[in-house]
Each structure stands twice: as structure tokens, then as C-alpha cells.
Backbone as a chain_set.jsonl record, in Angstrom:
{"seq": "MSFLKEFLKKIKEQLLAKKEDLENELKAFAEQDPKNKANFSANFPEMGDKVDENAAEVTEYGNLLTLESTLENALQDVNSALDRLEKDKYGICKYCQK", "coords": {"N": [[5.482, 2.042, 39.323], [5.696, 3.245, 36.005], [4.245, 4.047, 32.983], [5.104, 4.729, 29.513], [3.756, 7.413, 27.917], [2.9, 7.217, 25.081], [2.659, 4.306, 25.072], [0.653, 3.98, 26.811], [-1.351, 5.366, 25.233], [-1.54, 3.793, 22.982], [-2.41, 1.563, 24.338], [-5.032, 2.174, 25.081], [-6.126, 2.88, 22.8], [-6.566, 0.201, 21.741], [-8.101, -0.87, 23.528], [-10.412, 0.648, 23.297], [-11.148, -0.019, 20.682], [-11.599, -2.773, 21.051], [-13.841, -2.592, 22.746], [-15.602, -1.439, 21.244], [-16.054, -3.658, 19.193], [-16.976, -5.647, 20.918], [-19.266, -4.536, 21.709], [-20.518, -4.414, 19.242], [-20.805, -7.081, 18.365], [-22.651, -8.005, 20.758], [-24.991, -6.351, 20.06], [-25.652, -7.409, 17.796], [-27.594, -9.716, 18.314], [-28.651, -8.901, 20.68], [-30.547, -6.71, 22.805], [-29.75, -3.575, 23.899], [-29.815, -2.226, 27.16], [-31.282, 0.963, 27.885], [-30.835, 2.354, 30.042], [-28.868, 1.13, 31.467], [-26.025, 1.048, 29.944], [-24.112, -1.21, 29.816], [-25.497, -3.467, 30.065], [-26.943, -6.109, 28.487], [-29.846, -7.742, 26.629], [-30.619, -10.786, 25.392], [-32.363, -11.551, 22.553], [-35.051, -13.514, 21.954], [-35.198, -16.142, 19.82], [-37.376, -16.248, 16.854], [-38.522, -19.089, 15.193], [-40.486, -20.328, 14.174], [-43.871, -22.372, 14.252], [-43.884, -24.935, 14.669], [-43.371, -27.967, 16.664], [-40.752, -28.891, 16.685], [-39.485, -26.796, 15.891], [-39.816, -24.982, 18.012], [-38.325, -26.23, 19.983], [-35.755, -25.907, 19.018], [-35.683, -23.186, 19.084], [-35.68, -22.696, 21.781], [-33.161, -23.921, 22.48], [-31.226, -22.445, 21.096], [-31.745, -20.092, 22.177], [-30.651, -20.618, 24.645], [-28.109, -20.737, 24.055], [-27.488, -18.271, 23.138], [-27.709, -16.62, 25.605], [-25.796, -17.732, 27.08], [-23.681, -16.915, 25.364], [-24.088, -14.043, 25.595], [-23.5, -13.398, 28.303], [-20.823, -14.031, 28.21], [-19.522, -12.335, 26.671], [-20.601, -9.811, 27.946], [-19.334, -9.88, 30.124], [-16.555, -9.799, 29.299], [-16.641, -7.346, 28.266], [-17.209, -5.642, 30.488], [-14.641, -6.043, 31.661], [-13.13, -4.608, 29.806], [-14.098, -2.177, 30.115], [-13.542, -1.599, 32.732], [-10.645, -1.588, 32.543], [-10.296, 0.56, 30.929], [-11.28, 2.639, 32.692], [-9.312, 2.321, 34.744], [-7.056, 3.36, 33.313], [-8.02, 6.1, 32.94], [-7.901, 7.141, 35.355], [-5.297, 6.877, 35.9], [-4.357, 4.602, 37.04], [-3.766, 2.277, 35.559], [-2.044, -0.745, 35.181], [-1.605, -1.236, 37.759], [-1.742, -3.23, 40.562], [-4.8, -4.11, 41.932], [-5.201, -5.26, 44.339], [-2.656, -5.506, 45.624], [-1.636, -2.934, 45.376], [0.699, -2.676, 43.929]], "CA": [[5.59, 1.753, 37.934], [5.221, 4.363, 35.139], [4.37, 3.691, 31.347], [5.35, 5.78, 28.576], [2.312, 7.896, 27.373], [2.806, 6.318, 23.76], [2.222, 3.005, 25.073], [-0.738, 3.894, 27.206], [-2.197, 5.972, 24.114], [-1.773, 2.545, 22.221], [-3.288, 0.578, 24.95], [-6.227, 2.8, 25.167], [-6.73, 2.735, 21.448], [-6.813, -1.064, 21.629], [-9.218, -1.224, 24.334], [-11.616, 1.356, 22.738], [-11.422, -0.852, 19.566], [-12.254, -4.016, 21.612], [-14.857, -2.39, 23.445], [-16.543, -1.371, 19.902], [-16.19, -4.86, 18.746], [-17.675, -6.341, 21.785], [-20.76, -4.121, 21.644], [-21.198, -4.781, 18.185], [-21.147, -8.522, 18.678], [-23.797, -8.006, 21.461], [-26.045, -5.71, 19.511], [-26.265, -8.34, 16.539], [-28.404, -10.546, 18.914], [-29.256, -8.622, 21.986], [-30.921, -5.314, 22.888], [-28.885, -2.765, 24.927], [-30.627, -1.526, 28.031], [-30.997, 2.246, 27.647], [-30.576, 2.799, 31.46], [-27.52, 0.631, 31.755], [-25.337, 0.602, 28.546], [-23.36, -2.159, 29.916], [-26.482, -4.582, 29.935], [-27.656, -6.502, 27.186], [-30.872, -8.817, 26.775], [-30.561, -11.578, 24.239], [-33.39, -11.611, 21.741], [-35.643, -14.944, 21.846], [-35.252, -16.212, 18.222], [-38.507, -16.992, 16.465], [-38.255, -19.933, 13.839], [-41.771, -21.087, 13.586], [-44.727, -22.691, 15.075], [-43.793, -26.547, 14.857], [-42.869, -28.419, 17.964], [-39.277, -29.168, 16.579], [-38.934, -25.35, 15.83], [-39.815, -24.439, 19.181], [-37.034, -27.03, 20.784], [-34.544, -25.174, 18.342], [-35.661, -21.654, 19.549], [-35.124, -22.743, 23.194], [-31.888, -24.343, 22.331], [-30.583, -21.234, 20.376], [-31.843, -18.799, 23.141], [-29.851, -20.76, 25.756], [-26.78, -20.525, 23.486], [-27.252, -16.837, 23.058], [-27.75, -16.314, 26.698], [-24.246, -17.936, 27.557], [-22.67, -15.921, 24.655], [-24.368, -12.821, 26.018], [-22.938, -13.528, 29.703], [-19.367, -14.02, 28.141], [-19.453, -11.072, 26.113], [-20.758, -8.846, 28.82], [-18.063, -9.926, 31.238], [-15.318, -9.322, 28.683], [-16.965, -5.758, 28.119], [-16.903, -5.259, 31.823], [-13.152, -6.021, 32.006], [-12.486, -3.598, 29.117], [-14.556, -0.785, 30.506], [-12.664, -1.497, 34.017], [-9.333, -1.323, 32.22], [-10.376, 1.954, 30.472], [-11.462, 3.504, 33.822], [-7.944, 2.483, 35.408], [-6.478, 4.421, 32.604], [-8.361, 7.59, 32.992], [-7.638, 7.448, 36.879], [-3.741, 6.715, 36.054], [-4.237, 3.284, 38.069], [-3.501, 1.151, 34.826], [-0.89, -1.593, 35.582], [-1.339, -1.389, 39.422], [-2.517, -4.359, 41.117], [-5.963, -3.688, 42.676], [-5.254, -5.986, 45.753], [-1.669, -5.146, 46.573], [-1.456, -1.701, 44.981], [2.125, -2.472, 43.227]], "C": [[5.116, 2.959, 37.028], [5.315, 3.992, 33.721], [4.647, 5.03, 30.814], [4.053, 6.227, 27.85], [2.176, 7.486, 25.974], [2.3, 5.062, 24.089], [0.886, 3.194, 25.885], [-1.83, 4.435, 26.388], [-2.725, 4.707, 23.377], [-2.702, 1.627, 23.052], [-4.757, 0.964, 24.883], [-6.974, 2.837, 23.817], [-7.361, 1.459, 21.281], [-7.858, -1.38, 22.409], [-10.6, -0.574, 23.923], [-12.133, 0.379, 21.475], [-12.087, -2.288, 19.945], [-13.517, -3.904, 22.076], [-16.038, -2.14, 22.263], [-16.895, -2.769, 19.43], [-17.297, -5.749, 19.816], [-19.269, -5.993, 21.848], [-21.374, -4.373, 20.404], [-21.708, -6.085, 18.003], [-22.547, -8.67, 19.579], [-24.927, -7.313, 20.789], [-26.489, -6.635, 18.18], [-27.325, -9.618, 17.263], [-29.055, -10.154, 20.165], [-29.676, -7.16, 21.753], [-30.232, -4.674, 24.146], [-29.954, -2.02, 25.724], [-30.348, 0.023, 28.203], [-30.463, 3.009, 29.068], [-29.094, 2.306, 31.651], [-26.746, 0.074, 30.476], [-24.449, -0.76, 28.772], [-24.146, -3.69, 30.085], [-27.166, -4.761, 28.804], [-28.843, -7.603, 27.462], [-31.062, -9.561, 25.457], [-32.128, -11.687, 23.818], [-33.836, -12.963, 21.66], [-35.651, -15.078, 20.338], [-36.764, -16.841, 17.895], [-38.269, -17.576, 14.964], [-39.394, -20.497, 13.312], [-42.606, -21.464, 14.609], [-44.609, -24.228, 15.455], [-43.07, -26.818, 16.135], [-41.103, -28.344, 17.98], [-38.585, -27.719, 16.488], [-38.99, -24.803, 17.056], [-38.625, -25.065, 20.104], [-35.759, -26.209, 20.279], [-34.527, -23.899, 18.997], [-35.115, -21.753, 20.935], [-33.5, -23.004, 23.13], [-31.007, -23.02, 22.034], [-30.542, -20.121, 21.528], [-30.926, -19.287, 24.435], [-28.361, -20.509, 25.321], [-26.443, -18.977, 23.397], [-27.01, -16.23, 24.483], [-26.224, -16.519, 27.269], [-23.29, -16.974, 26.747], [-22.857, -14.532, 25.282], [-23.618, -12.376, 27.438], [-21.257, -13.324, 29.354], [-18.997, -12.699, 27.492], [-19.561, -9.94, 26.998], [-19.621, -8.762, 29.978], [-16.778, -9.351, 30.64], [-15.554, -7.716, 28.49], [-16.784, -5.3, 29.454], [-15.401, -5.115, 32.048], [-12.511, -4.948, 31.114], [-12.72, -2.252, 29.561], [-13.662, -0.602, 31.886], [-11.23, -1.079, 33.671], [-9.274, 0.119, 31.813], [-10.414, 2.843, 31.637], [-10.01, 3.55, 34.664], [-7.077, 3.216, 34.671], [-6.505, 5.746, 32.775], [-7.995, 7.847, 34.527], [-6.019, 7.363, 36.895], [-3.424, 5.497, 37.219], [-3.68, 2.248, 36.983], [-2.165, 0.567, 35.165], [-0.489, -1.587, 36.942], [-2.282, -2.25, 39.874], [-3.684, -3.6, 42.118], [-6.022, -4.099, 44.232], [-4.037, -5.552, 46.542], [-1.03, -3.739, 46.419], [0.149, -1.688, 44.431], [1.926, -2.681, 41.767]], "O": [[4.133, 3.605, 37.392], [6.401, 3.637, 33.262], [4.508, 6.118, 31.373], [3.369, 5.405, 27.24], [0.983, 7.409, 25.678], [1.412, 4.649, 23.343], [-0.03, 2.452, 25.532], [-3.009, 4.164, 26.614], [-3.915, 4.487, 23.152], [-3.634, 1.014, 22.532], [-5.616, 0.115, 24.644], [-8.201, 2.826, 23.723], [-8.488, 1.386, 20.79], [-8.622, -2.239, 21.969], [-11.69, -1.104, 24.143], [-13.316, 0.076, 21.322], [-12.948, -2.832, 19.253], [-14.328, -4.822, 21.948], [-17.182, -2.58, 22.371], [-18.092, -3.015, 19.279], [-18.271, -6.382, 19.409], [-20.213, -6.772, 21.979], [-22.59, -4.547, 20.339], [-22.84, -6.294, 17.566], [-23.459, -9.381, 19.157], [-26.006, -7.848, 21.044], [-27.596, -6.512, 17.654], [-27.772, -10.444, 16.468], [-29.888, -10.878, 20.709], [-29.304, -6.488, 20.791], [-30.194, -5.232, 25.242], [-30.824, -1.331, 25.191], [-29.248, 0.362, 28.639], [-29.808, 4.051, 29.095], [-28.215, 3.105, 31.975], [-26.822, -1.084, 30.067], [-24.115, -1.35, 27.746], [-23.572, -4.774, 30.2], [-27.832, -3.922, 28.197], [-28.766, -8.299, 28.474], [-31.615, -9.005, 24.507], [-33.006, -11.884, 24.658], [-32.968, -13.737, 21.257], [-36.093, -14.158, 19.651], [-37.251, -17.758, 18.556], [-37.97, -16.963, 13.939], [-39.425, -21.069, 12.222], [-42.364, -21.099, 15.759], [-45.185, -24.686, 16.443], [-42.272, -26.016, 16.62], [-40.373, -27.927, 18.879], [-37.446, -27.472, 16.883], [-38.082, -23.999, 17.266], [-38.05, -24.335, 20.912], [-34.855, -25.896, 21.054], [-33.47, -23.478, 19.467], [-34.198, -21.014, 21.29], [-32.714, -22.272, 23.732], [-30.131, -22.676, 22.828], [-29.565, -19.413, 21.772], [-30.498, -18.425, 25.203], [-27.513, -20.126, 26.127], [-25.309, -18.528, 23.56], [-26.144, -15.36, 24.578], [-25.582, -15.617, 27.808], [-22.345, -16.368, 27.253], [-21.848, -13.86, 25.498], [-23.224, -11.229, 27.649], [-20.526, -12.622, 30.053], [-18.054, -12.064, 27.966], [-18.702, -9.064, 26.904], [-19.189, -7.758, 30.543], [-16.036, -8.59, 31.262], [-14.601, -6.942, 28.581], [-16.014, -4.341, 29.502], [-14.965, -4.104, 32.598], [-11.487, -4.387, 31.504], [-11.904, -1.334, 29.486], [-13.117, 0.481, 32.098], [-10.635, -0.297, 34.413], [-8.384, 0.858, 32.234], [-9.636, 3.798, 31.65], [-9.601, 4.595, 35.168], [-6.22, 3.812, 35.324], [-5.534, 6.503, 32.795], [-7.794, 9.033, 34.79], [-5.453, 7.784, 37.903], [-2.506, 5.489, 38.04], [-3.091, 1.288, 37.48], [-1.22, 1.314, 35.419], [0.649, -1.846, 37.332], [-3.485, -2.111, 39.655], [-3.428, -2.685, 42.9], [-6.649, -3.521, 45.119], [-4.092, -5.269, 47.739], [-0.096, -3.364, 47.129], [0.774, -0.633, 44.548], [2.878, -2.58, 40.993]]}, "num_chains": 1, "name": "protein.A"}
């Protein structure tokens, strides 16, 4: 199967825009690993010293870890699609090669 160059160009633009959006979302609450740009680490929220604030911090951190994982997985999928585009394998099943 062969796609038109205009279609592939549009797909690449959309993927690059999505990649930028995902990275910006992650950078809003996480630090990017300088050695592995696809890895982020959520920052632990500092809300205060009271016991109820500590519980809220732990809860918020748990939520951030879940969000981080979800966004990282989506970013990995986008990067994988971009890689397949560069290798002229976009649209080809990685399992059956059709």
C-alpha cells in the first residue's frame, strides 16, 4: 500500500503537533530526563506541613504519576509513528507486514 506524499506530509505535521502538545503537558508537572528525552518524572507537590496537606500531596502525586504514565505512553506511540514514517513503513502492520 502506498500513500500520497501530501497525505504523509499532513500526517507527519499532525504527529509533530501532537508530540509537542504531549511534551508540553508533561513539562507542566514533570521534569524531563536529559539522558532519555522520552522519560519524565513527576514533581512531588509541596502544599504545606499540616497532616491533611501531606495526605493531599500524596494523593496529588499519585494522580500525577498516573497522568505521567498515560502521557508518556501516548508520546511513545507518536514517536513510534514518526519513526515508521521516516522509514517508509507507516501504514504497514508490524505483525503481518501488510
